[in-house]
């Protein structure tokens, strides 16, 4: 019997008494202990009648137990479906209904609101809290710490990750064992992970970054994770001396840079800092190197594909770029209208193909056909370009492209310029509806602490470098940009907010 994902990531550690997770308060959990827990959960999920291919939806806080549910699903051949802890009961109802999940695990605090949701969708409801307590772990506690692994192949589904759905309904991206396994192998090798690594893990585990990238690599290499419930600046700084690597979203790194305790000494022993999920400002990259001597390694990926590109481990990590396609991944830049490959250097739609690319959207054949070509290339929805040396850079999401008076305007070009203006900490550029031009350009500026922005001066200054049609017609000052947990600027929220105040 084989189960490629389980055997490769988890099964190899059955007799491994080494530490897998370092937990707050000095506690640790060994590989064996973790797998014993997972086996009990697999036993319980099977005992209540779930069979291979069934979906297990979880909206639970990050904990070793929560991670063991992922392992349990893999071992029992079930499809793991983690949900953002910020979703409301109404949003969760959609995911449970859409996926046809057989069970929903939630926190005690959400149990009351989710009871009618689960009943309506015909899903069993159990609790699992951040401290490991709850009906689920209680029921599983009396079961054996071994479980006969269910046979699966690389073609069998392992997880559904719902896309963040900033436009339209969220879609369930179906990932099979082969998708997850191929990416884990490539990244472990590419970023040189070994059993000596200790990864500082402060990311959520309902998203591909913290769940698959960080966890699968650590499991494959047999290393350890310092497993923090969330990003807490003091905790991260306190734990850094025990880590060798860290993965984060750009906001982790800007917050670290904002703290005087984050020094060259504190990071001298570190082997690698990885950033992704949102653009890392070139300036953050440069500042980080100035402060620590380390160049952050930026990579690019998404829910549907796991990781696509990475800056090199050895060789130049180029600020403002996401590096090269990973081994086995093909990447091309195409014309959004015709799908034809564009000449090197031009901006277009990023398309990728490889063993990492998902199997389509659950029960949405039309959406799948729109984005996943029959030749296997996935139209990512990101706009990008490739420089003369082969480094890929992301210019923005296709849907954020502004079209004013028939001209294409790439927000990133304007944002880079706005970021350089006196007193500007960061910026975002969006299009809002305009009666004449279709859309007009709005620049949102966040001042540095204590700075007062001179908007007339800024307008005049960027006017020197930007064609007239690209110049923001309105500049707005906000104390901060709305971001989700993965550090992505929520341009939809900005559009909604500003369409009212601008018009
Ligand atoms: P998600 O599916 O939530 O992981 O979001 C994926 C999207 O995040 C991609 O399609 C990109 O738009 C964005 N993204 C991920 N990594 C990067 C990066 N290094 N630089 C810029 N954007 C990124």
Short mmCIF file of N, CA and C in Angstrom, two decimals, residues 221-331:
data_model
loop_
_atom_site.label_atom_id
_atom_site.label_comp_id
_atom_site.label_asym_id
_atom_site.label_seq_id
_atom_site.Cartn_x
_atom_site.Cartn_y
_atom_site.Cartn_z
N UNK A 221 12.41 17.62 4.93
CA UNK A 221 13.81 17.69 5.34
C UNK A 221 14.04 17.07 6.71
N UNK A 222 12.96 16.93 7.49
CA UNK A 222 13.12 16.37 8.84
C UNK A 222 13.62 17.40 9.84
N UNK A 223 13.37 18.67 9.58
CA UNK A 223 13.82 19.74 10.48
C UNK A 223 12.79 20.05 11.56
N UNK A 224 12.95 21.23 12.15
CA UNK A 224 12.04 21.64 13.23
C UNK A 224 11.36 22.96 12.87
N UNK A 225 10.24 23.21 13.53
CA UNK A 225 9.61 24.53 13.39
C UNK A 225 9.40 25.11 14.78
N UNK A 226 9.70 26.41 14.91
CA UNK A 226 9.27 27.14 16.11
C UNK A 226 7.88 27.63 15.74
N UNK A 227 6.88 27.01 16.32
CA UNK A 227 5.51 27.12 15.83
C UNK A 227 4.75 28.13 16.68
N UNK A 228 4.68 29.36 16.20
CA UNK A 228 4.03 30.43 16.95
C UNK A 228 2.57 30.60 16.53
N UNK A 229 1.68 30.87 17.46
CA UNK A 229 0.25 31.00 17.10
C UNK A 229 0.01 32.10 16.07
N UNK A 230 0.84 33.18 16.14
CA UNK A 230 0.69 34.27 15.16
C UNK A 230 1.98 35.10 15.15
N UNK A 231 2.01 36.11 14.31
CA UNK A 231 3.20 36.97 14.30
C UNK A 231 3.10 37.95 15.47
N UNK A 232 3.99 37.78 16.42
CA UNK A 232 4.06 38.69 17.55
C UNK A 232 5.50 39.16 17.58
N UNK A 233 5.68 40.47 17.39
CA UNK A 233 7.02 41.02 17.20
C UNK A 233 7.98 40.61 18.33
N UNK A 234 7.53 40.77 19.58
CA UNK A 234 8.40 40.45 20.71
C UNK A 234 8.79 38.97 20.70
N UNK A 235 7.79 38.13 20.42
CA UNK A 235 8.04 36.69 20.43
C UNK A 235 9.01 36.29 19.31
N UNK A 236 8.79 36.87 18.12
CA UNK A 236 9.66 36.54 16.99
C UNK A 236 11.10 36.95 17.28
N UNK A 237 11.26 38.14 17.87
CA UNK A 237 12.62 38.60 18.20
C UNK A 237 13.22 37.69 19.27
N UNK A 238 12.41 37.29 20.23
CA UNK A 238 12.92 36.43 21.32
C UNK A 238 13.32 35.06 20.78
N UNK A 239 12.61 34.56 19.78
CA UNK A 239 12.87 33.21 19.27
C UNK A 239 13.93 33.15 18.17
N UNK A 240 14.23 34.30 17.59
CA UNK A 240 15.14 34.29 16.44
C UNK A 240 16.49 33.60 16.73
N UNK A 241 17.08 33.80 17.92
CA UNK A 241 18.37 33.15 18.16
C UNK A 241 18.33 31.62 18.02
N UNK A 242 17.13 31.01 18.16
CA UNK A 242 17.04 29.55 18.07
C UNK A 242 16.71 29.07 16.66
N UNK A 243 16.46 30.00 15.74
CA UNK A 243 16.04 29.62 14.39
C UNK A 243 17.21 29.66 13.42
N UNK A 244 17.03 28.98 12.28
CA UNK A 244 18.02 29.10 11.21
C UNK A 244 17.41 29.77 9.99
N UNK A 245 16.07 29.67 9.86
CA UNK A 245 15.40 30.21 8.68
C UNK A 245 14.07 30.83 9.10
N UNK A 246 13.57 31.72 8.25
CA UNK A 246 12.26 32.31 8.52
C UNK A 246 11.54 32.51 7.21
N UNK A 247 10.22 32.26 7.22
CA UNK A 247 9.40 32.58 6.05
C UNK A 247 8.37 33.60 6.48
N UNK A 248 8.17 34.61 5.66
CA UNK A 248 7.22 35.63 6.07
C UNK A 248 6.61 36.35 4.91
N UNK A 249 5.57 37.12 5.24
CA UNK A 249 5.01 38.05 4.27
C UNK A 249 5.76 39.37 4.48
N UNK A 250 5.73 40.26 3.48
CA UNK A 250 6.55 41.48 3.61
C UNK A 250 6.30 42.26 4.90
N UNK A 251 5.05 42.27 5.38
CA UNK A 251 4.78 43.04 6.61
C UNK A 251 5.60 42.52 7.80
N UNK A 252 5.90 41.23 7.84
CA UNK A 252 6.74 40.72 8.94
C UNK A 252 8.08 41.46 8.90
N UNK A 253 8.62 41.58 7.69
CA UNK A 253 9.97 42.16 7.58
C UNK A 253 9.96 43.67 7.84
N UNK A 254 8.90 44.34 7.41
CA UNK A 254 8.88 45.79 7.69
C UNK A 254 8.70 46.02 9.19
N UNK A 255 7.91 45.15 9.83
CA UNK A 255 7.75 45.31 11.28
C UNK A 255 9.06 45.02 12.02
N UNK A 256 9.76 44.03 11.57
CA UNK A 256 11.05 43.74 12.21
C UNK A 256 12.01 44.92 12.03
N UNK A 257 12.00 45.48 10.82
CA UNK A 257 12.90 46.61 10.56
C UNK A 257 12.54 47.83 11.39
N UNK A 258 11.28 47.91 11.80
CA UNK A 258 10.84 49.05 12.60
C UNK A 258 11.24 48.91 14.06
N UNK A 259 11.92 47.84 14.41
CA UNK A 259 12.27 47.59 15.81
C UNK A 259 13.79 47.61 15.98
N UNK A 260 14.26 48.43 16.93
CA UNK A 260 15.71 48.60 17.11
C UNK A 260 16.39 47.32 17.59
N UNK A 261 15.62 46.39 18.17
CA UNK A 261 16.24 45.13 18.65
C UNK A 261 16.61 44.20 17.50
N UNK A 262 16.07 44.49 16.31
CA UNK A 262 16.36 43.65 15.14
C UNK A 262 17.67 44.12 14.52
N UNK A 263 18.75 43.41 14.88
CA UNK A 263 20.09 43.88 14.51
C UNK A 263 20.87 42.80 13.76
N UNK A 264 22.02 43.21 13.32
CA UNK A 264 22.93 42.28 12.64
C UNK A 264 23.31 41.13 13.57
N UNK A 265 23.53 41.46 14.84
CA UNK A 265 23.90 40.42 15.81
C UNK A 265 22.79 39.39 15.97
N UNK A 266 21.56 39.89 16.05
CA UNK A 266 20.43 38.99 16.28
C UNK A 266 20.27 37.99 15.14
N UNK A 267 20.66 38.40 13.94
CA UNK A 267 20.40 37.57 12.77
C UNK A 267 21.67 36.93 12.19
N UNK A 268 22.80 37.17 12.86
CA UNK A 268 24.09 36.74 12.28
C UNK A 268 24.10 35.25 11.96
N UNK A 269 23.45 34.45 12.79
CA UNK A 269 23.50 32.99 12.62
C UNK A 269 22.46 32.50 11.61
N UNK A 270 21.55 33.36 11.15
CA UNK A 270 20.44 32.90 10.30
C UNK A 270 20.96 32.50 8.92
N UNK A 271 20.30 31.49 8.34
CA UNK A 271 20.73 30.99 7.04
C UNK A 271 19.91 31.61 5.91
N UNK A 272 18.61 31.84 6.18
CA UNK A 272 17.74 32.25 5.07
C UNK A 272 16.48 32.96 5.57
N UNK A 273 16.14 34.06 4.90
CA UNK A 273 14.85 34.72 5.09
C UNK A 273 14.12 34.67 3.75
N UNK A 274 12.90 34.14 3.76
CA UNK A 274 12.12 34.04 2.52
C UNK A 274 10.91 34.96 2.63
N UNK A 275 10.58 35.64 1.53
CA UNK A 275 9.38 36.48 1.53
C UNK A 275 8.50 36.16 0.34
N UNK A 276 7.19 36.29 0.56
CA UNK A 276 6.26 36.09 -0.54
C UNK A 276 4.84 36.36 -0.11
N UNK A 277 3.89 36.09 -1.02
CA UNK A 277 2.45 36.29 -0.85
C UNK A 277 2.01 37.71 -1.19
N UNK A 278 2.93 38.65 -1.16
CA UNK A 278 2.64 40.03 -1.54
C UNK A 278 3.98 40.64 -1.93
N UNK A 279 3.94 41.74 -2.71
CA UNK A 279 5.23 42.30 -3.16
C UNK A 279 6.08 42.86 -2.03
N UNK A 280 7.34 42.53 -2.07
CA UNK A 280 8.31 43.10 -1.12
C UNK A 280 8.87 44.35 -1.78
N UNK A 281 8.74 45.49 -1.13
CA UNK A 281 9.27 46.71 -1.74
C UNK A 281 10.78 46.57 -1.89
N UNK A 282 11.29 47.05 -3.04
CA UNK A 282 12.73 46.99 -3.26
C UNK A 282 13.45 47.69 -2.10
N UNK A 283 12.80 48.74 -1.58
CA UNK A 283 13.43 49.49 -0.50
C UNK A 283 13.56 48.64 0.78
N UNK A 284 12.55 47.81 1.03
CA UNK A 284 12.63 46.93 2.21
C UNK A 284 13.79 45.95 2.04
N UNK A 285 13.92 45.45 0.83
CA UNK A 285 15.01 44.51 0.51
C UNK A 285 16.36 45.16 0.82
N UNK A 286 16.52 46.39 0.36
CA UNK A 286 17.78 47.11 0.53
C UNK A 286 18.03 47.43 2.01
N UNK A 287 16.98 47.93 2.67
CA UNK A 287 17.10 48.27 4.10
C UNK A 287 17.46 47.04 4.92
N UNK A 288 16.84 45.92 4.55
CA UNK A 288 17.07 44.67 5.28
C UNK A 288 18.53 44.25 5.18
N UNK A 289 19.04 44.39 3.97
CA UNK A 289 20.45 44.01 3.78
C UNK A 289 21.36 44.96 4.57
N UNK A 290 21.00 46.25 4.51
CA UNK A 290 21.80 47.24 5.24
C UNK A 290 21.84 46.91 6.72
N UNK A 291 20.71 46.51 7.27
CA UNK A 291 20.62 46.28 8.72
C UNK A 291 21.25 44.95 9.12
N UNK A 292 21.01 43.90 8.32
CA UNK A 292 21.38 42.55 8.78
C UNK A 292 22.51 41.90 7.98
N UNK A 293 22.73 42.41 6.79
CA UNK A 293 23.71 41.75 5.92
C UNK A 293 23.08 40.61 5.12
N UNK A 294 21.79 40.29 5.39
CA UNK A 294 21.12 39.21 4.64
C UNK A 294 20.29 39.80 3.51
N UNK A 295 20.30 39.12 2.36
CA UNK A 295 19.39 39.52 1.29
C UNK A 295 18.17 38.60 1.36
N UNK A 296 17.00 39.18 1.52
CA UNK A 296 15.77 38.38 1.59
C UNK A 296 15.59 37.67 0.25
N UNK A 297 15.19 36.41 0.31
CA UNK A 297 14.94 35.65 -0.93
C UNK A 297 13.44 35.76 -1.23
N UNK A 298 13.10 36.45 -2.31
CA UNK A 298 11.68 36.62 -2.65
C UNK A 298 11.26 35.58 -3.67
N UNK A 299 10.08 35.01 -3.44
CA UNK A 299 9.53 34.00 -4.35
C UNK A 299 8.09 34.36 -4.66
N UNK A 300 7.54 33.69 -5.67
CA UNK A 300 6.18 34.02 -6.12
C UNK A 300 5.36 32.75 -6.30
N UNK A 301 4.17 32.77 -5.73
CA UNK A 301 3.30 31.61 -5.88
C UNK A 301 1.87 32.00 -5.62
N UNK A 302 1.00 31.04 -5.64
CA UNK A 302 -0.42 31.31 -5.40
C UNK A 302 -1.15 30.04 -5.00
N UNK A 303 -2.37 30.22 -4.50
CA UNK A 303 -3.18 29.10 -4.05
C UNK A 303 -3.25 27.99 -5.09
N UNK A 304 -3.49 28.35 -6.34
CA UNK A 304 -3.72 27.36 -7.39
C UNK A 304 -2.46 26.62 -7.83
N UNK A 305 -1.31 27.19 -7.57
CA UNK A 305 -0.10 26.62 -8.17
C UNK A 305 1.00 26.30 -7.15
N UNK A 306 0.80 26.60 -5.88
CA UNK A 306 1.91 26.63 -4.93
C UNK A 306 3.00 27.54 -5.52
N UNK A 307 4.28 27.21 -5.37
CA UNK A 307 5.30 28.18 -5.78
C UNK A 307 5.71 28.02 -7.25
N UNK A 308 5.85 29.16 -7.91
CA UNK A 308 6.22 29.16 -9.34
C UNK A 308 7.64 29.61 -9.60
N UNK A 309 8.05 30.66 -8.90
CA UNK A 309 9.38 31.22 -9.16
C UNK A 309 10.08 31.49 -7.84
N UNK A 310 11.40 31.60 -7.92
CA UNK A 310 12.16 31.97 -6.73
C UNK A 310 13.45 32.66 -7.16
N UNK A 311 13.87 33.61 -6.36
CA UNK A 311 15.22 34.13 -6.53
C UNK A 311 16.19 33.01 -6.16
N UNK A 312 17.40 33.08 -6.68
CA UNK A 312 18.33 31.97 -6.44
C UNK A 312 18.82 31.91 -5.00
N UNK A 313 19.18 30.70 -4.57
CA UNK A 313 19.79 30.55 -3.24
C UNK A 313 21.20 31.09 -3.30
N UNK A 314 21.92 30.61 -4.32
CA UNK A 314 23.24 31.19 -4.57
C UNK A 314 23.06 32.09 -5.78
N UNK A 315 23.84 33.11 -5.93
CA UNK A 315 23.63 34.01 -7.05
C UNK A 315 22.81 35.20 -6.60
N UNK A 316 22.61 36.14 -7.51
CA UNK A 316 22.01 37.41 -7.13
C UNK A 316 20.52 37.32 -6.83
N UNK A 317 20.13 37.75 -5.64
CA UNK A 317 18.70 37.89 -5.30
C UNK A 317 18.33 39.33 -5.64
N UNK A 318 17.62 39.47 -6.73
CA UNK A 318 17.43 40.82 -7.28
C UNK A 318 16.18 41.48 -6.68
N UNK A 319 16.39 42.62 -6.02
CA UNK A 319 15.28 43.34 -5.38
C UNK A 319 14.23 43.72 -6.41
N UNK A 320 12.96 43.62 -6.02
CA UNK A 320 11.87 44.01 -6.92
C UNK A 320 11.52 42.92 -7.92
N UNK A 321 12.21 41.77 -7.86
CA UNK A 321 11.87 40.66 -8.76
C UNK A 321 11.54 39.41 -7.93
N UNK A 322 10.91 38.45 -8.59
CA UNK A 322 10.59 37.19 -7.90
C UNK A 322 11.46 36.05 -8.43
N UNK A 323 12.52 36.42 -9.14
CA UNK A 323 13.50 35.42 -9.57
C UNK A 323 13.10 34.65 -10.81
N UNK A 324 13.52 33.39 -10.86
CA UNK A 324 13.36 32.56 -12.05
C UNK A 324 12.31 31.47 -11.82
N UNK A 325 11.74 30.93 -12.92
CA UNK A 325 10.84 29.78 -12.74
C UNK A 325 11.59 28.65 -12.03
N UNK A 326 10.90 27.98 -11.12
CA UNK A 326 11.52 26.87 -10.38
C UNK A 326 11.74 25.69 -11.33
N UNK A 327 12.66 24.79 -10.98
CA UNK A 327 12.86 23.62 -11.84
C UNK A 327 11.54 22.89 -12.08
N UNK A 328 11.26 22.59 -13.33
CA UNK A 328 10.03 21.87 -13.67
C UNK A 328 8.86 22.78 -13.97
N UNK A 329 9.00 24.08 -13.69
CA UNK A 329 7.90 25.02 -13.94
C UNK A 329 8.22 25.83 -15.20
N UNK A 330 7.27 25.86 -16.12
CA UNK A 330 7.44 26.70 -17.32
C UNK A 330 6.65 27.98 -17.08
N UNK A 331 7.21 29.11 -17.50
CA UNK A 331 6.52 30.39 -17.30
C UNK A 331 6.63 31.20 -18.58
#
